[in-house]
mmCIF file with all atom_site columns, C-alpha atoms in Angstrom:
data_model
loop_
_atom_site.group_PDB
_atom_site.id
_atom_site.type_symbol
_atom_site.label_atom_id
_atom_site.label_alt_id
_atom_site.label_comp_id
_atom_site.label_asym_id
_atom_site.label_entity_id
_atom_site.label_seq_id
_atom_site.pdbx_PDB_ins_code
_atom_site.Cartn_x
_atom_site.Cartn_y
_atom_site.Cartn_z
_atom_site.occupancy
_atom_site.B_iso_or_equiv
_atom_site.pdbx_formal_charge
_atom_site.auth_seq_id
_atom_site.auth_comp_id
_atom_site.auth_asym_id
_atom_site.auth_atom_id
_atom_site.pdbx_PDB_model_num
ATOM 1  C CA . UNK A 1 1  ? -39.397 -34.368 17.210  1.00 0.00 ? 1  UNK A CA 1
ATOM 2  C CA . UNK A 1 2  ? -36.380 -36.512 17.897  1.00 0.00 ? 2  UNK A CA 1
ATOM 3  C CA . UNK A 1 3  ? -32.952 -34.840 18.000  1.00 0.00 ? 3  UNK A CA 1
ATOM 4  C CA . UNK A 1 4  ? -31.063 -38.109 17.737  1.00 0.00 ? 4  UNK A CA 1
ATOM 5  C CA . UNK A 1 5  ? -28.726 -38.331 14.756  1.00 0.00 ? 5  UNK A CA 1
ATOM 6  C CA . UNK A 1 6  ? -28.054 -41.441 12.727  1.00 0.00 ? 6  UNK A CA 1
ATOM 7  C CA . UNK A 1 7  ? -25.957 -42.428 9.704   1.00 0.00 ? 7  UNK A CA 1
ATOM 8  C CA . UNK A 1 8  ? -28.499 -40.935 7.278   1.00 0.00 ? 8  UNK A CA 1
ATOM 9  C CA . UNK A 1 9  ? -28.233 -37.534 8.923   1.00 0.00 ? 9  UNK A CA 1
ATOM 10 C CA . UNK A 1 10 ? -24.417 -37.614 8.737   1.00 0.00 ? 10 UNK A CA 1
ATOM 11 C CA . UNK A 1 11 ? -24.542 -38.497 5.049   1.00 0.00 ? 11 UNK A CA 1
ATOM 12 C CA . UNK A 1 12 ? -26.659 -35.464 4.161   1.00 0.00 ? 12 UNK A CA 1
ATOM 13 C CA . UNK A 1 13 ? -24.339 -32.777 5.461   1.00 0.00 ? 13 UNK A CA 1
ATOM 14 C CA . UNK A 1 14 ? -21.342 -32.143 7.621   1.00 0.00 ? 14 UNK A CA 1
ATOM 15 C CA . UNK A 1 15 ? -21.603 -31.845 11.371  1.00 0.00 ? 15 UNK A CA 1
ATOM 16 C CA . UNK A 1 16 ? -21.701 -28.333 12.804  1.00 0.00 ? 16 UNK A CA 1
ATOM 17 C CA . UNK A 1 17 ? -18.921 -28.560 15.341  1.00 0.00 ? 17 UNK A CA 1
ATOM 18 C CA . UNK A 1 18 ? -15.813 -26.531 15.991  1.00 0.00 ? 18 UNK A CA 1
ATOM 19 C CA . UNK A 1 19 ? -13.772 -29.116 17.914  1.00 0.00 ? 19 UNK A CA 1
ATOM 20 C CA . UNK A 1 20 ? -12.776 -32.514 16.631  1.00 0.00 ? 20 UNK A CA 1
ATOM 21 C CA . UNK A 1 21 ? -13.401 -35.522 18.803  1.00 0.00 ? 21 UNK A CA 1
ATOM 22 C CA . UNK A 1 22 ? -9.790  -36.709 18.855  1.00 0.00 ? 22 UNK A CA 1
ATOM 23 C CA . UNK A 1 23 ? -6.210  -35.434 18.749  1.00 0.00 ? 23 UNK A CA 1
ATOM 24 C CA . UNK A 1 24 ? -4.078  -35.761 15.618  1.00 0.00 ? 24 UNK A CA 1
ATOM 25 C CA . UNK A 1 25 ? -0.294  -36.204 15.330  1.00 0.00 ? 25 UNK A CA 1
ATOM 26 C CA . UNK A 1 26 ? 1.304   -32.978 14.034  1.00 0.00 ? 26 UNK A CA 1
ATOM 27 C CA . UNK A 1 27 ? 4.883   -31.858 13.380  1.00 0.00 ? 27 UNK A CA 1
ATOM 28 C CA . UNK A 1 28 ? 5.643   -28.533 15.102  1.00 0.00 ? 28 UNK A CA 1
ATOM 29 C CA . UNK A 1 29 ? 8.532   -26.592 13.519  1.00 0.00 ? 29 UNK A CA 1
ATOM 30 C CA . UNK A 1 30 ? 10.183  -23.920 15.659  1.00 0.00 ? 30 UNK A CA 1
ATOM 31 C CA . UNK A 1 31 ? 11.831  -20.758 14.246  1.00 0.00 ? 31 UNK A CA 1
ATOM 32 C CA . UNK A 1 32 ? 15.332  -22.137 14.955  1.00 0.00 ? 32 UNK A CA 1
ATOM 33 C CA . UNK A 1 33 ? 14.628  -25.147 12.715  1.00 0.00 ? 33 UNK A CA 1
ATOM 34 C CA . UNK A 1 34 ? 14.064  -27.776 15.393  1.00 0.00 ? 34 UNK A CA 1
ATOM 35 C CA . UNK A 1 35 ? 10.932  -29.897 15.193  1.00 0.00 ? 35 UNK A CA 1
ATOM 36 C CA . UNK A 1 36 ? 8.732   -31.713 17.717  1.00 0.00 ? 36 UNK A CA 1
ATOM 37 C CA . UNK A 1 37 ? 5.914   -34.211 17.206  1.00 0.00 ? 37 UNK A CA 1
ATOM 38 C CA . UNK A 1 38 ? 2.822   -33.451 19.271  1.00 0.00 ? 38 UNK A CA 1
ATOM 39 C CA . UNK A 1 39 ? -0.923  -34.080 19.394  1.00 0.00 ? 39 UNK A CA 1
ATOM 40 C CA . UNK A 1 40 ? -3.120  -31.276 18.010  1.00 0.00 ? 40 UNK A CA 1
ATOM 41 C CA . UNK A 1 41 ? -6.865  -30.753 17.924  1.00 0.00 ? 41 UNK A CA 1
ATOM 42 C CA . UNK A 1 42 ? -7.099  -30.264 14.150  1.00 0.00 ? 42 UNK A CA 1
ATOM 43 C CA . UNK A 1 43 ? -5.845  -32.618 11.423  1.00 0.00 ? 43 UNK A CA 1
ATOM 44 C CA . UNK A 1 44 ? -2.776  -30.845 9.985   1.00 0.00 ? 44 UNK A CA 1
ATOM 45 C CA . UNK A 1 45 ? 0.616   -32.091 8.822   1.00 0.00 ? 45 UNK A CA 1
ATOM 46 C CA . UNK A 1 46 ? 2.900   -29.238 9.908   1.00 0.00 ? 46 UNK A CA 1
ATOM 47 C CA . UNK A 1 47 ? 2.542   -26.279 12.258  1.00 0.00 ? 47 UNK A CA 1
ATOM 48 C CA . UNK A 1 48 ? 5.114   -23.507 12.075  1.00 0.00 ? 48 UNK A CA 1
ATOM 49 C CA . UNK A 1 49 ? 5.772   -21.189 14.974  1.00 0.00 ? 49 UNK A CA 1
ATOM 50 C CA . UNK A 1 50 ? 5.820   -17.510 13.968  1.00 0.00 ? 50 UNK A CA 1
ATOM 51 C CA . UNK A 1 51 ? 9.215   -15.834 13.768  1.00 0.00 ? 51 UNK A CA 1
ATOM 52 C CA . UNK A 1 52 ? 9.775   -12.894 16.124  1.00 0.00 ? 52 UNK A CA 1
ATOM 53 C CA . UNK A 1 53 ? 10.816  -10.022 13.851  1.00 0.00 ? 53 UNK A CA 1
ATOM 54 C CA . UNK A 1 54 ? 12.226  -8.039  16.792  1.00 0.00 ? 54 UNK A CA 1
ATOM 55 C CA . UNK A 1 55 ? 15.117  -10.494 17.140  1.00 0.00 ? 55 UNK A CA 1
ATOM 56 C CA . UNK A 1 56 ? 16.158  -10.259 13.458  1.00 0.00 ? 56 UNK A CA 1
ATOM 57 C CA . UNK A 1 57 ? 18.827  -7.885  12.142  1.00 0.00 ? 57 UNK A CA 1
ATOM 58 C CA . UNK A 1 58 ? 17.533  -4.708  10.498  1.00 0.00 ? 58 UNK A CA 1
ATOM 59 C CA . UNK A 1 59 ? 18.471  -5.748  6.929   1.00 0.00 ? 59 UNK A CA 1
ATOM 60 C CA . UNK A 1 60 ? 16.736  -9.139  7.187   1.00 0.00 ? 60 UNK A CA 1
ATOM 61 C CA . UNK A 1 61 ? 13.628  -7.584  8.754   1.00 0.00 ? 61 UNK A CA 1
ATOM 62 C CA . UNK A 1 62 ? 13.322  -5.091  5.863   1.00 0.00 ? 62 UNK A CA 1
ATOM 63 C CA . UNK A 1 63 ? 13.832  -7.890  3.333   1.00 0.00 ? 63 UNK A CA 1
ATOM 64 C CA . UNK A 1 64 ? 11.019  -9.918  4.943   1.00 0.00 ? 64 UNK A CA 1
ATOM 65 C CA . UNK A 1 65 ? 8.703   -6.902  4.896   1.00 0.00 ? 65 UNK A CA 1
ATOM 66 C CA . UNK A 1 66 ? 9.463   -6.330  1.206   1.00 0.00 ? 66 UNK A CA 1
ATOM 67 C CA . UNK A 1 67 ? 8.554   -9.959  0.478   1.00 0.00 ? 67 UNK A CA 1
ATOM 68 C CA . UNK A 1 68 ? 5.298   -9.755  2.431   1.00 0.00 ? 68 UNK A CA 1
ATOM 69 C CA . UNK A 1 69 ? 4.249   -6.370  1.067   1.00 0.00 ? 69 UNK A CA 1
ATOM 70 C CA . UNK A 1 70 ? 5.588   -6.049  -2.492  1.00 0.00 ? 70 UNK A CA 1
ATOM 71 C CA . UNK A 1 71 ? 5.503   -2.691  -4.224  1.00 0.00 ? 71 UNK A CA 1
ATOM 72 C CA . UNK A 1 72 ? 2.622   -1.904  -6.549  1.00 0.00 ? 72 UNK A CA 1
ATOM 73 C CA . UNK A 1 73 ? 3.169   -2.771  -10.208 1.00 0.00 ? 73 UNK A CA 1
ATOM 74 C CA . UNK A 1 74 ? 4.083   0.150   -12.432 1.00 0.00 ? 74 UNK A CA 1
ATOM 75 C CA . UNK A 1 75 ? 1.483   1.346   -14.920 1.00 0.00 ? 75 UNK A CA 1
ATOM 76 C CA . UNK A 1 76 ? 2.178   0.231   -18.487 1.00 0.00 ? 76 UNK A CA 1
ATOM 77 C CA . UNK A 1 77 ? 2.281   2.730   -21.299 1.00 0.00 ? 77 UNK A CA 1
ATOM 78 C CA . UNK A 1 78 ? -0.739  2.625   -23.562 1.00 0.00 ? 78 UNK A CA 1
ATOM 79 C CA . UNK A 1 79 ? -0.189  1.530   -27.125 1.00 0.00 ? 79 UNK A CA 1
ATOM 80 C CA . UNK A 1 80 ? -0.856  4.076   -29.839 1.00 0.00 ? 80 UNK A CA 1
ATOM 81 C CA . UNK A 1 81 ? -1.814  3.388   -33.432 1.00 0.00 ? 81 UNK A CA 1
ATOM 82 C CA . UNK A 1 82 ? 0.442   6.078   -34.905 1.00 0.00 ? 82 UNK A CA 1
ATOM 83 C CA . UNK A 1 83 ? 3.277   3.751   -35.975 1.00 0.00 ? 83 UNK A CA 1
ATOM 84 C CA . UNK A 1 84 ? 1.068   1.053   -37.565 1.00 0.00 ? 84 UNK A CA 1
ATOM 85 C CA . UNK A 1 85 ? 0.772   0.790   -41.325 1.00 0.00 ? 85 UNK A CA 1
ATOM 86 C CA . UNK A 1 86 ? -2.865  -0.120  -41.999 1.00 0.00 ? 86 UNK A CA 1
ATOM 87 C CA . UNK A 1 87 ? -2.152  -1.263  -45.564 1.00 0.00 ? 87 UNK A CA 1
ATOM 88 C CA . UNK A 1 88 ? -0.484  -4.416  -44.233 1.00 0.00 ? 88 UNK A CA 1
ATOM 89 C CA . UNK A 1 89 ? -3.826  -5.502  -42.669 1.00 0.00 ? 89 UNK A CA 1
ATOM 90 C CA . UNK A 1 90 ? -5.976  -4.546  -45.668 1.00 0.00 ? 90 UNK A CA 1
ATOM 91 C CA . UNK A 1 91 ? -6.333  -8.200  -46.750 1.00 0.00 ? 91 UNK A CA 1
ATOM 92 C CA . UNK A 1 92 ? -8.216  -9.039  -43.530 1.00 0.00 ? 92 UNK A CA 1
ATOM 93 C CA . UNK A 1 93 ? -10.950 -6.437  -44.081 1.00 0.00 ? 93 UNK A CA 1
ATOM 94 C CA . UNK A 1 94 ? -14.156 -7.610  -45.646 1.00 0.00 ? 94 UNK A CA 1
ATOM 95 C CA . UNK A 1 95 ? -15.629 -5.550  -48.454 1.00 0.00 ? 95 UNK A CA 1
#
């Protein structure tokens, strides 16, 4: 069996590789807002550096945590049929 690939093999499915064969231009954005153009191994438009939460003030750090991990939604009260007048819907019932 021949392991050589050709254009027909590439058309059937994607290649099983983790690294791309070339470098792609990417915009790197730093936490202070500055940006740098560099060459990256994957085709992306923008890369953002992670923000170090240890350097933030306490209030801003708590606000970021609240945004990332919102509180659970409150349970809604179940509707009861006690206050409904069934005579108003009598015309929709089939006899």
